[in-house]
mmCIF file of C-alpha atoms and ligand atoms in Angstrom:
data_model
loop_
_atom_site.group_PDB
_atom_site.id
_atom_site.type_symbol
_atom_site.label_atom_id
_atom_site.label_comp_id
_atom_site.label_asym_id
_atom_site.label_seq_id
_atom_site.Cartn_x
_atom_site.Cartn_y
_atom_site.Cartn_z
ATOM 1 C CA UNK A 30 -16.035 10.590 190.788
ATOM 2 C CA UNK A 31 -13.174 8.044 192.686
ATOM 3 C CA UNK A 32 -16.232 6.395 193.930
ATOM 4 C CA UNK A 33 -17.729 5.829 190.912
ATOM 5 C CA UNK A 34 -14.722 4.878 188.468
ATOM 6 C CA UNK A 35 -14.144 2.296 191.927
ATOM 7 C CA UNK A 36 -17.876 1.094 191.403
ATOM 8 C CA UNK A 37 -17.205 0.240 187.766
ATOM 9 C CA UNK A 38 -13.931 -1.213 188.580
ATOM 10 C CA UNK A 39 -15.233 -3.559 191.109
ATOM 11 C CA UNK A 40 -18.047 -4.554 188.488
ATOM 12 C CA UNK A 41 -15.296 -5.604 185.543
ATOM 13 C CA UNK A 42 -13.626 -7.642 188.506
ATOM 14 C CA UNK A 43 -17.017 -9.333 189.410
ATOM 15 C CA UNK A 44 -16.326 -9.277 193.281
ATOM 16 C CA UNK A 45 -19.537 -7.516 194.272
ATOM 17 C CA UNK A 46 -21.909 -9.391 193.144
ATOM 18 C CA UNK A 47 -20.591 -12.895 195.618
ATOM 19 C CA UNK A 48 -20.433 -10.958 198.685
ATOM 20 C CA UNK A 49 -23.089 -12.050 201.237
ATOM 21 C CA UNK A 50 -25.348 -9.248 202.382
ATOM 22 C CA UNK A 51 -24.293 -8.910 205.703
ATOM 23 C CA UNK A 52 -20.609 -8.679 205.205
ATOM 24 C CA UNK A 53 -18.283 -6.093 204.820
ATOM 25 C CA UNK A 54 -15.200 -5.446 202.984
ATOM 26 C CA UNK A 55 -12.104 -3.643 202.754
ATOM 27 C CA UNK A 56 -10.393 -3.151 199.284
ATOM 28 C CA UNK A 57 -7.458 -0.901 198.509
ATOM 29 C CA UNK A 58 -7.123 0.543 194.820
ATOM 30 C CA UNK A 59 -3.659 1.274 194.239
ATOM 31 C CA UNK A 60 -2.201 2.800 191.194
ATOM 32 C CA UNK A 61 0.950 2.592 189.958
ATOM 33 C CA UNK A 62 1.049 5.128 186.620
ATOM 34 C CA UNK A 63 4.656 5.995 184.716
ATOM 35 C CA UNK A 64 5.150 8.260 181.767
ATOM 36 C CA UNK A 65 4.318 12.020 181.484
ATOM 37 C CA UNK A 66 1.258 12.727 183.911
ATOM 38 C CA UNK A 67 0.851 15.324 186.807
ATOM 39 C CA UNK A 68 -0.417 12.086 189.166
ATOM 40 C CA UNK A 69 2.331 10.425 191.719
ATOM 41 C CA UNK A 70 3.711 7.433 190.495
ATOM 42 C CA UNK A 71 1.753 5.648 193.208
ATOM 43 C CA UNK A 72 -1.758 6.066 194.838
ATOM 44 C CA UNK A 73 -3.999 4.089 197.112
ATOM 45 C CA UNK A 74 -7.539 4.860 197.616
ATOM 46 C CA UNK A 75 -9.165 2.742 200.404
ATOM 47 C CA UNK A 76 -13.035 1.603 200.668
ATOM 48 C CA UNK A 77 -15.106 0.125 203.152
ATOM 49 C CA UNK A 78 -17.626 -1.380 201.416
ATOM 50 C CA UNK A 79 -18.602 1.269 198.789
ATOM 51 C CA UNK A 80 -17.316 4.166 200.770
ATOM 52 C CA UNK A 81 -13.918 5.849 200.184
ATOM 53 C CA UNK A 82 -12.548 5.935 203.757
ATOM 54 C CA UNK A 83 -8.693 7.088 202.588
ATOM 55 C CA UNK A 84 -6.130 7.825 199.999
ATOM 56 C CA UNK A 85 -2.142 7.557 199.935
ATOM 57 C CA UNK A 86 0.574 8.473 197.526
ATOM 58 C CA UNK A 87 4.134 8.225 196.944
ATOM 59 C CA UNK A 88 4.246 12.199 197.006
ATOM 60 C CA UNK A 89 2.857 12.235 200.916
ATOM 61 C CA UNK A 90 3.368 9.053 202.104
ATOM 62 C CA UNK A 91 1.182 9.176 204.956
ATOM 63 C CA UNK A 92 -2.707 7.732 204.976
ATOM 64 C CA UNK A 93 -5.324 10.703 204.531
ATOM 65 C CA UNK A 94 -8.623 10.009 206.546
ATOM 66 C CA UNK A 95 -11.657 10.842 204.520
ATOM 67 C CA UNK A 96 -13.942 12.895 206.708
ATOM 68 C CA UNK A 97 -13.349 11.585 209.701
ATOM 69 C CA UNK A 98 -10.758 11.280 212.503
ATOM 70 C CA UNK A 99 -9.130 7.779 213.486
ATOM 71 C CA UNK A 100 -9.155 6.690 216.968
ATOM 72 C CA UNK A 101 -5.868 4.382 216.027
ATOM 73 C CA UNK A 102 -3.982 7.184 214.097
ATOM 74 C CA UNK A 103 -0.245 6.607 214.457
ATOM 75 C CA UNK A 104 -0.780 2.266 214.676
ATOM 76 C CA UNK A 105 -2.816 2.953 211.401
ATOM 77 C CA UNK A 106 -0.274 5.470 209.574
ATOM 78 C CA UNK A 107 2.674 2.436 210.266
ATOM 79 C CA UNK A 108 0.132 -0.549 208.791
ATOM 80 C CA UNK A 109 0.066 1.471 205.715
ATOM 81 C CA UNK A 110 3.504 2.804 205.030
ATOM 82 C CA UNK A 111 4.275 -0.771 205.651
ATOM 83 C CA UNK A 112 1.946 -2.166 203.662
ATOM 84 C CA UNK A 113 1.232 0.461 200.798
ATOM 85 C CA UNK A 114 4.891 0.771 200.483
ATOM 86 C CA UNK A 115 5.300 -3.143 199.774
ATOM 87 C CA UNK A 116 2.797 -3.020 197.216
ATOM 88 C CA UNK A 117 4.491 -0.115 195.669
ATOM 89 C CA UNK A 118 8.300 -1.666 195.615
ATOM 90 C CA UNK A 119 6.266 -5.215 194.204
ATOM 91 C CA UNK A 120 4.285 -2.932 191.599
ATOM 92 C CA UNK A 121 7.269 -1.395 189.966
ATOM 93 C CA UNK A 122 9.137 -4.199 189.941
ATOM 94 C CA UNK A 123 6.016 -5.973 188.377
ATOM 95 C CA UNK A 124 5.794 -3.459 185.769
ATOM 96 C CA UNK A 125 9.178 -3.432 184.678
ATOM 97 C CA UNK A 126 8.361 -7.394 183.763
ATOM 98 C CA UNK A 127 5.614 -6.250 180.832
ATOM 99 C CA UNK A 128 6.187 -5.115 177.590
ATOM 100 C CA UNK A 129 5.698 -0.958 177.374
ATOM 101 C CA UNK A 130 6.747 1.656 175.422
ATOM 102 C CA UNK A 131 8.265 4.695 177.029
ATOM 103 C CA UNK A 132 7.082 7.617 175.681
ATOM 104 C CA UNK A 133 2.798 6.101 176.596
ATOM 105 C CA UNK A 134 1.394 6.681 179.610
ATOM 106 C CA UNK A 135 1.148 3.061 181.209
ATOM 107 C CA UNK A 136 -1.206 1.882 184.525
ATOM 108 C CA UNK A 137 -0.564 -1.187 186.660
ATOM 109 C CA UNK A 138 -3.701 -1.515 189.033
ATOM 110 C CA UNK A 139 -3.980 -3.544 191.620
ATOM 111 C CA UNK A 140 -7.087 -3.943 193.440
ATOM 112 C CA UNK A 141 -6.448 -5.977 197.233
ATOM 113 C CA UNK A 142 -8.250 -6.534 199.971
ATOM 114 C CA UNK A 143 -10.424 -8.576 202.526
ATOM 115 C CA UNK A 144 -13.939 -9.691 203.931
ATOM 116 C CA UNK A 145 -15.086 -9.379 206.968
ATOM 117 C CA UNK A 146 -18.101 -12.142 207.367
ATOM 118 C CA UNK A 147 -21.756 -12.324 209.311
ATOM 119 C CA UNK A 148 -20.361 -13.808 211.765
ATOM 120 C CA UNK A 149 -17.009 -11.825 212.721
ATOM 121 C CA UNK A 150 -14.995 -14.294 210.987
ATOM 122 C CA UNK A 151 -12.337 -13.549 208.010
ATOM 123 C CA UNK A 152 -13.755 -14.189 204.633
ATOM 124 C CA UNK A 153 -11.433 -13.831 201.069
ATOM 125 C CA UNK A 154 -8.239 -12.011 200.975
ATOM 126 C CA UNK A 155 -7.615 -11.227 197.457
ATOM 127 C CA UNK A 156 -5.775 -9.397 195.053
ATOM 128 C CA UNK A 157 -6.001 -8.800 191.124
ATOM 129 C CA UNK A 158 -3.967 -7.124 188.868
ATOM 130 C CA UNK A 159 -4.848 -5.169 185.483
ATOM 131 C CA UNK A 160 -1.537 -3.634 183.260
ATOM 132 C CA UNK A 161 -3.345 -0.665 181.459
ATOM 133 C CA UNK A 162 -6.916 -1.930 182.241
ATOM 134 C CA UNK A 163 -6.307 -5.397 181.044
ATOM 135 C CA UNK A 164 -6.476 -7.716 184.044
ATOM 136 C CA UNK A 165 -3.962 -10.331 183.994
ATOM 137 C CA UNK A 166 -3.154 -11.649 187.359
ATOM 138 C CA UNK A 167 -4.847 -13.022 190.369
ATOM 139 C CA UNK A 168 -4.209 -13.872 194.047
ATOM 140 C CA UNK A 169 -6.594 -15.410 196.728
ATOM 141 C CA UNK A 170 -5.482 -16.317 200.639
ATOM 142 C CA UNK A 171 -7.348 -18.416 202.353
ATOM 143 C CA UNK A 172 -7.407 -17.377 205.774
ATOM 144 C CA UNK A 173 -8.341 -20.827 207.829
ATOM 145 C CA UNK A 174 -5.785 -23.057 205.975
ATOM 146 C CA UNK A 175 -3.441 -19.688 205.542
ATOM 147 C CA UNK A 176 -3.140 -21.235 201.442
ATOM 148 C CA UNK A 177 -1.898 -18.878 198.792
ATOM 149 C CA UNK A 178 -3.571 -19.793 195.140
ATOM 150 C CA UNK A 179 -2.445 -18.003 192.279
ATOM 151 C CA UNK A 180 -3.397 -17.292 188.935
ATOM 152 C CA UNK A 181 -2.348 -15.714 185.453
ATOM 153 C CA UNK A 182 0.861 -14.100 184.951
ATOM 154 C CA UNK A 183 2.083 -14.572 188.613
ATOM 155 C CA UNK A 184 1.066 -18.453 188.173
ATOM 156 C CA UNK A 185 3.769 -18.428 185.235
ATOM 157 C CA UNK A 186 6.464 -15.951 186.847
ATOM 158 C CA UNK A 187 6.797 -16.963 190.659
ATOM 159 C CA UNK A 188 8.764 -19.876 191.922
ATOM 160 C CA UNK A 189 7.915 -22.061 195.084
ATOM 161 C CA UNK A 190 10.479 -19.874 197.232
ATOM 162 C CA UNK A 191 8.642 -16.604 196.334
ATOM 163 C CA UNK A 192 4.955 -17.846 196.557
ATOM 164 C CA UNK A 193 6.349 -19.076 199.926
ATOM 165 C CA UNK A 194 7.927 -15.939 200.869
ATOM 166 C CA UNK A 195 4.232 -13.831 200.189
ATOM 167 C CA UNK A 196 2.508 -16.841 201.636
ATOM 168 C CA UNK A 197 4.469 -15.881 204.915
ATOM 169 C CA UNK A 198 3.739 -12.192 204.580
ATOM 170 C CA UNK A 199 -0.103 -13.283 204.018
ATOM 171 C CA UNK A 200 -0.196 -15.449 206.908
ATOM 172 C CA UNK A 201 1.456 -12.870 209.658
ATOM 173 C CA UNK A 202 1.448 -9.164 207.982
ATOM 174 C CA UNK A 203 -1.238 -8.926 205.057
ATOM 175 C CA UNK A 204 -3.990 -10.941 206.473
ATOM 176 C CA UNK A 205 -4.041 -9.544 210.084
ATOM 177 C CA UNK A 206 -3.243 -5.818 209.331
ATOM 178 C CA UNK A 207 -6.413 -5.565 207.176
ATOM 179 C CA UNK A 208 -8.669 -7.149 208.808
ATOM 180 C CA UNK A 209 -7.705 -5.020 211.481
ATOM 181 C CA UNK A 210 -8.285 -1.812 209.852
ATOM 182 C CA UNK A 211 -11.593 -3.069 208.296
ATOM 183 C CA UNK A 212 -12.820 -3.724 212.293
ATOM 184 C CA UNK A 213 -10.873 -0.111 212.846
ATOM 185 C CA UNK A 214 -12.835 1.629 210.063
ATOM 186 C CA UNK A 215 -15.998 -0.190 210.128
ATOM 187 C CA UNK A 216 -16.439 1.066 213.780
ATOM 188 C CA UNK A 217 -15.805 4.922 213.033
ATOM 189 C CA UNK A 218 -18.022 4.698 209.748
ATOM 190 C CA UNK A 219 -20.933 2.192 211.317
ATOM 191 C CA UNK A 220 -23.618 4.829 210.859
ATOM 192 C CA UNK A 221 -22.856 4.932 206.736
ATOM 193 C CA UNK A 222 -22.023 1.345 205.889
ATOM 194 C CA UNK A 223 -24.164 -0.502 208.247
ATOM 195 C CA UNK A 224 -27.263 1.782 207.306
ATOM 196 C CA UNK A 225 -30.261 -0.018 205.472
ATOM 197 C CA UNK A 226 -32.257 2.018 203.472
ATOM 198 C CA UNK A 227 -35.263 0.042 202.190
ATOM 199 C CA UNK A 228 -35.686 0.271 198.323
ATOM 200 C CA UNK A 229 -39.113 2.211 196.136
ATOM 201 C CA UNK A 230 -40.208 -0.770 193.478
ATOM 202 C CA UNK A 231 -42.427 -0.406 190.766
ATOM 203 C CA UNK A 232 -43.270 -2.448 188.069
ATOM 204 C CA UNK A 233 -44.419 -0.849 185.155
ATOM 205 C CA UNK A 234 -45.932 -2.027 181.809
ATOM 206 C CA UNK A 235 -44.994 -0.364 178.805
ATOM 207 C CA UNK A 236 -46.812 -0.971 175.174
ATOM 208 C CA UNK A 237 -44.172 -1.993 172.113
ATOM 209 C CA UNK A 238 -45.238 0.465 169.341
ATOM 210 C CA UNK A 239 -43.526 -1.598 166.853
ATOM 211 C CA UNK A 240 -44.579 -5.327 167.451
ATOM 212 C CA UNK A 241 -47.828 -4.753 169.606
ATOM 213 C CA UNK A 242 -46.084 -6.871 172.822
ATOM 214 C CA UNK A 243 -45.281 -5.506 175.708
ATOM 215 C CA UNK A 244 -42.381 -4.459 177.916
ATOM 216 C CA UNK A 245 -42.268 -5.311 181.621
ATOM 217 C CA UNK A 246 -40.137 -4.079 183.815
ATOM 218 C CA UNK A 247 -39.582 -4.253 187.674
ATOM 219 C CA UNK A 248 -37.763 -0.962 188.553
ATOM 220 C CA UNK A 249 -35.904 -1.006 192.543
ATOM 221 C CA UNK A 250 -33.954 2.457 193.527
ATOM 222 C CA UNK A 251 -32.847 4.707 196.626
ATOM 223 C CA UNK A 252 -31.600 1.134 198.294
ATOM 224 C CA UNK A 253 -28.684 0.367 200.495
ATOM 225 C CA UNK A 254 -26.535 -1.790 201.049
ATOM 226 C CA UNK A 255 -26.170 -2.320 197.109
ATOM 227 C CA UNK A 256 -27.289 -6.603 197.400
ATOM 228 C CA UNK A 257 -30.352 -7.298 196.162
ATOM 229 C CA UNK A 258 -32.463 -10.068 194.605
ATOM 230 C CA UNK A 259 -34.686 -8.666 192.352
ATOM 231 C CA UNK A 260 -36.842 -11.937 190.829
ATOM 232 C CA UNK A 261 -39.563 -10.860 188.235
ATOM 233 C CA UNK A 262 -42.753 -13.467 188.385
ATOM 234 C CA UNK A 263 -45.281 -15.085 185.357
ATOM 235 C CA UNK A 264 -47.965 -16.420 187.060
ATOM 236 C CA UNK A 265 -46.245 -16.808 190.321
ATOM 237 C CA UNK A 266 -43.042 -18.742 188.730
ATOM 238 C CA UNK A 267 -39.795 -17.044 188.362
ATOM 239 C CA UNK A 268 -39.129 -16.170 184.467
ATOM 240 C CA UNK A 269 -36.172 -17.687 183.482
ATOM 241 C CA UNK A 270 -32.622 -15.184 183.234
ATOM 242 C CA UNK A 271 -31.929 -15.670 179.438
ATOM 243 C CA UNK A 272 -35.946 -13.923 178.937
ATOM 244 C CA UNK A 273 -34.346 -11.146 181.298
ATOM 245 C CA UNK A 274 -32.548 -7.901 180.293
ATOM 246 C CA UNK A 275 -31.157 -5.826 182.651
ATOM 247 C CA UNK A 276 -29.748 -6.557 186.358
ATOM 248 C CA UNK A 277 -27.355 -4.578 186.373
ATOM 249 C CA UNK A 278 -26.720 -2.986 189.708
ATOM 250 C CA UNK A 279 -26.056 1.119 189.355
ATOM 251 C CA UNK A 280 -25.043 3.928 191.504
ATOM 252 C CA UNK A 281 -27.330 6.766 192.445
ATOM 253 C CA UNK A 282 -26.118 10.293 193.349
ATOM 254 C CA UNK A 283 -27.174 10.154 196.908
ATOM 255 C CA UNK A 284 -25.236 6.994 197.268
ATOM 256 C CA UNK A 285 -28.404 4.517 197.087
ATOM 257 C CA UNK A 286 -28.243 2.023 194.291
ATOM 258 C CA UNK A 287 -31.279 1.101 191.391
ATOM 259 C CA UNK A 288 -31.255 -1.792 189.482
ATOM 260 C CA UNK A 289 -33.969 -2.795 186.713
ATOM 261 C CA UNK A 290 -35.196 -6.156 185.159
ATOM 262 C CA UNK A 291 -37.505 -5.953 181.594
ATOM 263 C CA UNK A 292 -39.059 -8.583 180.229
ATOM 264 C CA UNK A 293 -40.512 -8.573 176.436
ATOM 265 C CA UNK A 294 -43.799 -10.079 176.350
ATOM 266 C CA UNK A 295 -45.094 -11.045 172.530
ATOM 267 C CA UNK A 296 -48.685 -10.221 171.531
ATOM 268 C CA UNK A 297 -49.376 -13.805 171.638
ATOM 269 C CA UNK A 298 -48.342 -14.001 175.296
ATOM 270 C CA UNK A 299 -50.065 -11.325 176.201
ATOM 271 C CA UNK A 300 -53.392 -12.227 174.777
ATOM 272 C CA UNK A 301 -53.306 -15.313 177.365
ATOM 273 C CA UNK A 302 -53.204 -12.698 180.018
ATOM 274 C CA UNK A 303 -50.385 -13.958 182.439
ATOM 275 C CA UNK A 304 -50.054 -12.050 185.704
ATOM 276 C CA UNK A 305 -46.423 -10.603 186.379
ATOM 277 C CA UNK A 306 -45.238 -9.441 189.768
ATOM 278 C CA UNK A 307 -42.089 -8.609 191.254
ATOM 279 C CA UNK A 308 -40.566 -9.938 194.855
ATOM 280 C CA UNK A 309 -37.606 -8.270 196.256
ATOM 281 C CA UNK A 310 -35.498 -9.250 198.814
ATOM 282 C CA UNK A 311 -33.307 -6.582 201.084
ATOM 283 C CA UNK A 312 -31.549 -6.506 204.321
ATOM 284 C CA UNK A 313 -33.581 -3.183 204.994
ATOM 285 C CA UNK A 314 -36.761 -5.617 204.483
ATOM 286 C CA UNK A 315 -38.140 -8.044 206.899
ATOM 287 C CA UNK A 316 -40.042 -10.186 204.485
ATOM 288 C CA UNK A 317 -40.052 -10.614 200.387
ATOM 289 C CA UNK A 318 -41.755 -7.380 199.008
ATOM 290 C CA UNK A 319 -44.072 -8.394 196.055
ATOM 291 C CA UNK A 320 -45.085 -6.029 193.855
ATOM 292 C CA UNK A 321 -48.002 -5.925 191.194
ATOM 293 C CA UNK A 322 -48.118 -3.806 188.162
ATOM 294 C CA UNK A 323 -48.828 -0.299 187.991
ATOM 295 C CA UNK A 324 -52.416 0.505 187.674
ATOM 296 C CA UNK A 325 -51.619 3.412 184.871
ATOM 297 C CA UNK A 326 -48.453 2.900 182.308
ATOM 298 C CA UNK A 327 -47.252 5.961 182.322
ATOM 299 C CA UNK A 328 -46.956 9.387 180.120
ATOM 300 C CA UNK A 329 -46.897 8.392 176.764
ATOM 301 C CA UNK A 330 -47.486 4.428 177.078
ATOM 302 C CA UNK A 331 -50.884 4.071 177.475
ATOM 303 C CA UNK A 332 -51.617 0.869 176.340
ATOM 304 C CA UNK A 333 -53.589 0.520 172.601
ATOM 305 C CA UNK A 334 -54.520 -2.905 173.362
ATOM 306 C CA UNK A 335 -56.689 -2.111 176.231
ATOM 307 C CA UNK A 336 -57.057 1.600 176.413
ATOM 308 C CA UNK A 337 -60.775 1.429 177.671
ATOM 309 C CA UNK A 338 -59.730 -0.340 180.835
ATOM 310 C CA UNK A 339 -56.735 1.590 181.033
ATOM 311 C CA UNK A 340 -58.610 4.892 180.734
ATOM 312 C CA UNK A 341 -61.177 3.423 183.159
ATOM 313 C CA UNK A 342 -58.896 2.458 185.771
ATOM 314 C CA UNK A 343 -57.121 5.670 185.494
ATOM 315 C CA UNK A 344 -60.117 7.967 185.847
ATOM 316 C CA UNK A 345 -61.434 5.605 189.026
ATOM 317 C CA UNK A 346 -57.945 6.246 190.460
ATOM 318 C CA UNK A 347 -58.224 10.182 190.069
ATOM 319 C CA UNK A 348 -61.905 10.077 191.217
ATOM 320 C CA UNK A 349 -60.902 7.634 193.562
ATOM 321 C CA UNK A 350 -57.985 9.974 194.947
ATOM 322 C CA UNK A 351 -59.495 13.078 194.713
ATOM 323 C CA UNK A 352 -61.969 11.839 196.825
ATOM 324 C CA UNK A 353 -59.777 10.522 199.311
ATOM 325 C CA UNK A 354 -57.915 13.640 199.179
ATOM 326 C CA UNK A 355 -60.394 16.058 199.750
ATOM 327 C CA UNK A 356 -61.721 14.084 203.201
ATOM 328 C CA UNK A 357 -58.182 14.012 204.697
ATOM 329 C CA UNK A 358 -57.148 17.666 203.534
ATOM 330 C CA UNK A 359 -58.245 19.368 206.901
ATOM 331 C CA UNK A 360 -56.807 16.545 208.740
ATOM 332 C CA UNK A 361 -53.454 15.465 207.453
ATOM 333 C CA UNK A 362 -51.723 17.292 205.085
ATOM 334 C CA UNK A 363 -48.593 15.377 205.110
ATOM 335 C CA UNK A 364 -50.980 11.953 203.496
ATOM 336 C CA UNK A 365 -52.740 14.848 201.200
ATOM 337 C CA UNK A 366 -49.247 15.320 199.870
ATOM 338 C CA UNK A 367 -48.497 11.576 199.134
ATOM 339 C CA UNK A 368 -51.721 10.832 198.010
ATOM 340 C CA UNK A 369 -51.807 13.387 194.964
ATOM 341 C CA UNK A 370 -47.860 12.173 194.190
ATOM 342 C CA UNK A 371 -48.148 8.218 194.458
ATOM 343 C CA UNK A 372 -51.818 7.691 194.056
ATOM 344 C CA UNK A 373 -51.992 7.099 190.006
ATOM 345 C CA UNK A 374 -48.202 6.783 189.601
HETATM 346 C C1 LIG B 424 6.333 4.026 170.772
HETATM 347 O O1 LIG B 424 5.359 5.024 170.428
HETATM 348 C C2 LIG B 424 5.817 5.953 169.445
HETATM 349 C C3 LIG B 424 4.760 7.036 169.286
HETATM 350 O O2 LIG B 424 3.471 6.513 169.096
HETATM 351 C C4 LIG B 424 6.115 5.210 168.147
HETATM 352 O O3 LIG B 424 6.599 6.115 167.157
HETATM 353 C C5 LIG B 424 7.152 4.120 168.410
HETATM 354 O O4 LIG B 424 7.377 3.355 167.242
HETATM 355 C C6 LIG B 424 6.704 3.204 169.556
HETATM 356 N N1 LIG B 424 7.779 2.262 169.910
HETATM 357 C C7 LIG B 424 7.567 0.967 170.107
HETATM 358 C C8 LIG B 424 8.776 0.177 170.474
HETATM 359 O O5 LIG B 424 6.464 0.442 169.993
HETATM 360 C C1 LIG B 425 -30.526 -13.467 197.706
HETATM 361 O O1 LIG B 425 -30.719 -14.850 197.473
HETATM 362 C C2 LIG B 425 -29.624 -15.675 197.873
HETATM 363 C C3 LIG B 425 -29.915 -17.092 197.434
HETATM 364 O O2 LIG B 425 -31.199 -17.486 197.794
HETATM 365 C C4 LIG B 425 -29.412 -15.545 199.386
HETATM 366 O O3 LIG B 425 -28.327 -16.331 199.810
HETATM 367 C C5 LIG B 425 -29.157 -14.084 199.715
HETATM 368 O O4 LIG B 425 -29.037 -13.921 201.114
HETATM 369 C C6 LIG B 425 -30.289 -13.201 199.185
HETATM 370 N N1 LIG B 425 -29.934 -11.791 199.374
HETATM 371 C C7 LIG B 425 -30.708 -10.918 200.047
HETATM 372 C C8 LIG B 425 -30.217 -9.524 200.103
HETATM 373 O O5 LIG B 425 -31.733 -11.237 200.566
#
């Protein structure tokens, strides 16, 4: 559930979707919530990449490992009193600067962290801040010329001495400290965030009931890490993003990620019978992955503008797989198996 209401949170903040594929990040959620709740005033939940790796709060003060057991325990539990109880002293005395009435519930968020690049090197360090899931303020370090830039409400509130002062605190504490305990925690979780799991594409034509055109859509799941290109063809030429829906990147329960891109096609269009593919591009793949158009529409979407080659093609398929079938049943009953589920799907 964390996981997820992270997921959407790092959407609204539009930070996934610039990472390189190869990198890896570390991003702390903290939470800082006053008014009548059961929650502690502060919380931290910690993710490596897309995995929770801890949590902290103001009730324990101490970092809680998520299924797993540091090598660098007591080094690890100072970084983050250190460093989660900064952020905690700077939240509340943030929060005390916006306008709130006491008896709401109010949220500052503040979502920090760092990159670790390709090549081994320090990427962003960044920081944003949302008052009751508004964002409002903004903070970027950049490592190699160890420059603070700030935006929004900080922009208007700091003076030179105290952008100075955090500059410092970027440049020897901040900065160091988690890149260090991304290297720390990419190490003891290697086998989940460094895994590539290569993605199931279809693409799958659907008739319009209403205006006669078609839908097309390009459907990727069960993929990790979450970057993809997904690029739906006409012809062999990209279609252009505003004739797009879809792209948006979403969670799966087994921690894989789908995403989906349609394209409308008018009855006009289709009469001048364009060919659409798909190409994807993965870390998990070695080359582009181009995909043609399923053979039958699916259950309920047969298409009326062709339904004689539709039908046809369909009943060659089940002749075609039956057939198939029925020679490699004595032989390999793990392909028998795949055949019957993929053959016409
Ligand atoms: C605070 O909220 C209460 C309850 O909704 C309301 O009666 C009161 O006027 C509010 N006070 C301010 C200062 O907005
Ligand atoms: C997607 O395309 C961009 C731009 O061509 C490229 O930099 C990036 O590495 C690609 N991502 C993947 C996962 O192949």
């Amino acid at each position: 559930m964390l996981q997820l209401m992270f997921f959407f949170l790092f959407c609204s903040f539009q930070i996934s979707s610039t990472v390189k594929s190869g990198s890896h990040s570390l991003w702390t959620l903290s939470t800082l919530i006053k008014g009548d709740t059961p929650f502690p005033e502060f919380s931290v939940v910690v993710m490596l990449d897309d995995i929770q790796v801890a949590y902290y709060d103001s009730n324990e003060n101490n970092l809680i490992y998520r299924q797993f057991k540091s090598e660098h325990e007591d080094e690890e539990q100072k970084d983050a009193s250190f460093v989660f109880g900064n952020i905690h002293k700077d939240m509340k005395a943030l929060f005390y600067t916006y306008q709130f009435n006491r008896t709401h519930v109010h949220t500052l968020q503040r979502l920090a962290g760092c990159e670790l690049l390709d090549d081994d090197t320090p990427g962003r360090q960044r920081a944003l801040n949302a008052f009751n899931g508004v964002d409002d303020s903004a903070l970027q370090f950049n490592v190699q010329k160890k420059a603070l830039q700030i935006e929004g409400f900080w922009q208007i509130k700091w003076s030179q001495t105290r952008k100075d002062s955090v500059e410092w605190m970027y440049t020897h504490f901040y900065s160091p400290i988690c890149i260090k305990l991304l290297k720390n925690f990419l190490h003891m979780k290697k086998n989940d965030v460094m895994r590539k799991v290569k993605p199931r594409v279809r693409l799958l034509q659907k008739t319009l009931p209403d205006s006669g055109g078609a839908k097309v859509t390009c459907l990727a799941t069960g993929f990790y890490p979450r970057h993809i290109n997904l690029t739906l063809l006409r012809d062999g030429q990209p279609v252009s993003d505003h004739q797009i829906t879809g792209g948006e990147l979403l969670p799966n329960l087994d921690g894989t990620y789908q995403m989906r891109k349609s394209l409308e096609v008018s009855t006009e269009e289709l009469r001048e019978k364009h060919h659409y593919t798909c190409t994807v591009e993965h870390l998990s793949l070695d080359n582009k992955l181009d995909v043609k158009p399923d053979l039958d529409p699916g259950v309920g979407t047969v298409s009326i503008v062709i339904p004689v080659v539709v039908l046809g093609v369909a009943l060659l398929c089940v002749v075609g797989a039956v057939v198939f079938m029925r020679r490699r049943r004595h032989r390999d009953p793990f392909m028998n198996t795949w055949m019957s589920s993929t053959a016409c799907t």
